Amino acid sequence: YQAKRDRTGVEVYESKRDSNTPDRLGLLGDLRRALDAREVALHYQPKVRFDGQVAGLEALVRWVHPERGSVPPDEFIAIAESSGLMPHLTEYVLDTALAQVAAWRAQGLFVPVAVNVSPRDVHTPGFAGSVAARLARHGVPAGSLQLEITEHVLLEDPQRAADTLAGLTGHGVKMSLDDFGTGYSSLVHLRRLPVSELKIDRSFVARLAIDAEDAEIVRCTLDLAHSLGLLVVAEGVEDDETWERLRDLGCDAVQGWLVAAAMPADETTDWLRARGAHGWQRHPVAREPE
Ligand code: C2E
Ligand code: MG
Ligand code: MG
Ligand code: MG
């Protein structure tokens, strides 16, 4: 395998995409053990509205392998999906996120959390009921949980997926359509999915300020989503200019390094407390000298 360094200087593990290399099998065993040992963590990334109000947090899974360093989620989620470990990983993520939501609520921090679920999960029999049971067990109201899905849920058995999603929204869980604009985007999908939020994929947002076609795609997506009554979140906002363009286009909320990268739970608590009173500010107003 190759190792490279990420932004924080932590070694990042990258393997080839083929499915049954000894490397992949090794990682699968390690992941299974890491879940049992509760060594897989969740970080939380805020979604903020243009008035600075915190709309929610997205839970993003983090795994630091003892020898290989941090393994990117895209990498080990693919392994979990192709091996049957995915339901276990999702249960782990849901339980960890819901326990955290309950802890925040007990401290007076009422913030909804979004959990990413894979198409595999949506096709697991009994998924909606198992989510409802977990909410009850953690004493968290369904309105405090959002599930981020992608259009891939409709590829396999669209009717079964639609039934599961209807079950989830019936319990009061909110659904968000992630990575919109990549792959299989179609109006039919949008109509079939009971989502209340749509997230525009980072690949369109990144070049919004410099590429007229990407700007047009974002504008059309906003029009379409708003005409269907959906809230729109832009992913991967890294600079002021992109933030301003999105605000002027009427986007509802943003997520990205401009606001905050995903943070460990304790840092998130501090972040929430610091912003609780006044909301996130792009350029905190300097205090007048006394
Ligand atoms: P996603 O759900 O679309 O998450 C957004 C990804 O963009 C995250 O990468 C996040 O750290 C990154 N990101 C956020 N802001 C910025 C920014 O301003 N610039 C750039 N360049 N990147 C930004 P991450 O954490 O590596 O996750 C990658 C993907 O892995 C996620 O994409 C999601 O599909 C999947 N994933 C993460 N956690 C889970 C999980 O618990 N369960 C499942 N099923 N999938 C997960
Ligand atoms: Mg997501
Ligand atoms: Mg996304
Ligand atoms: Mg994305």
PDB file of C-alpha atoms in Angstrom, residues 54-56 101-102 104-113 141 144 272:
ATOM      1  CA  VAL A  54     -26.460  26.171  13.499  1.00  0.00           C
ATOM      2  CA  ALA A  55     -28.848  23.982  11.489  1.00  0.00           C
ATOM      3  CA  GLY A  56     -27.300  20.713  12.652  1.00  0.00           C
ATOM      4  CA  VAL A 101     -27.063  13.729  21.032  1.00  0.00           C
ATOM      5  CA  ALA A 102     -28.545  12.596  24.367  1.00  0.00           C
ATOM      6  CA  TRP A 104     -25.644  17.245  24.475  1.00  0.00           C
ATOM      7  CA  ARG A 105     -29.371  17.511  25.222  1.00  0.00           C
ATOM      8  CA  ALA A 106     -28.669  16.828  28.899  1.00  0.00           C
ATOM      9  CA  GLN A 107     -26.281  19.831  28.800  1.00  0.00           C
ATOM     10  CA  GLY A 108     -28.877  22.071  27.168  1.00  0.00           C
ATOM     11  CA  LEU A 109     -27.409  21.778  23.667  1.00  0.00           C
ATOM     12  CA  PHE A 110     -30.295  20.843  21.374  1.00  0.00           C
ATOM     13  CA  VAL A 111     -28.748  20.139  18.013  1.00  0.00           C
ATOM     14  CA  PRO A 112     -29.923  17.633  15.407  1.00  0.00           C
ATOM     15  CA  VAL A 113     -27.322  15.191  14.086  1.00  0.00           C
ATOM     16  CA  PRO A 141     -36.740  12.413  19.729  1.00  0.00           C
ATOM     17  CA  SER A 144     -33.140  15.179  16.313  1.00  0.00           C
ATOM     18  CA  LEU A 272     -21.465  24.744  20.053  1.00  0.00           C
TER      19      LEU A 272
END
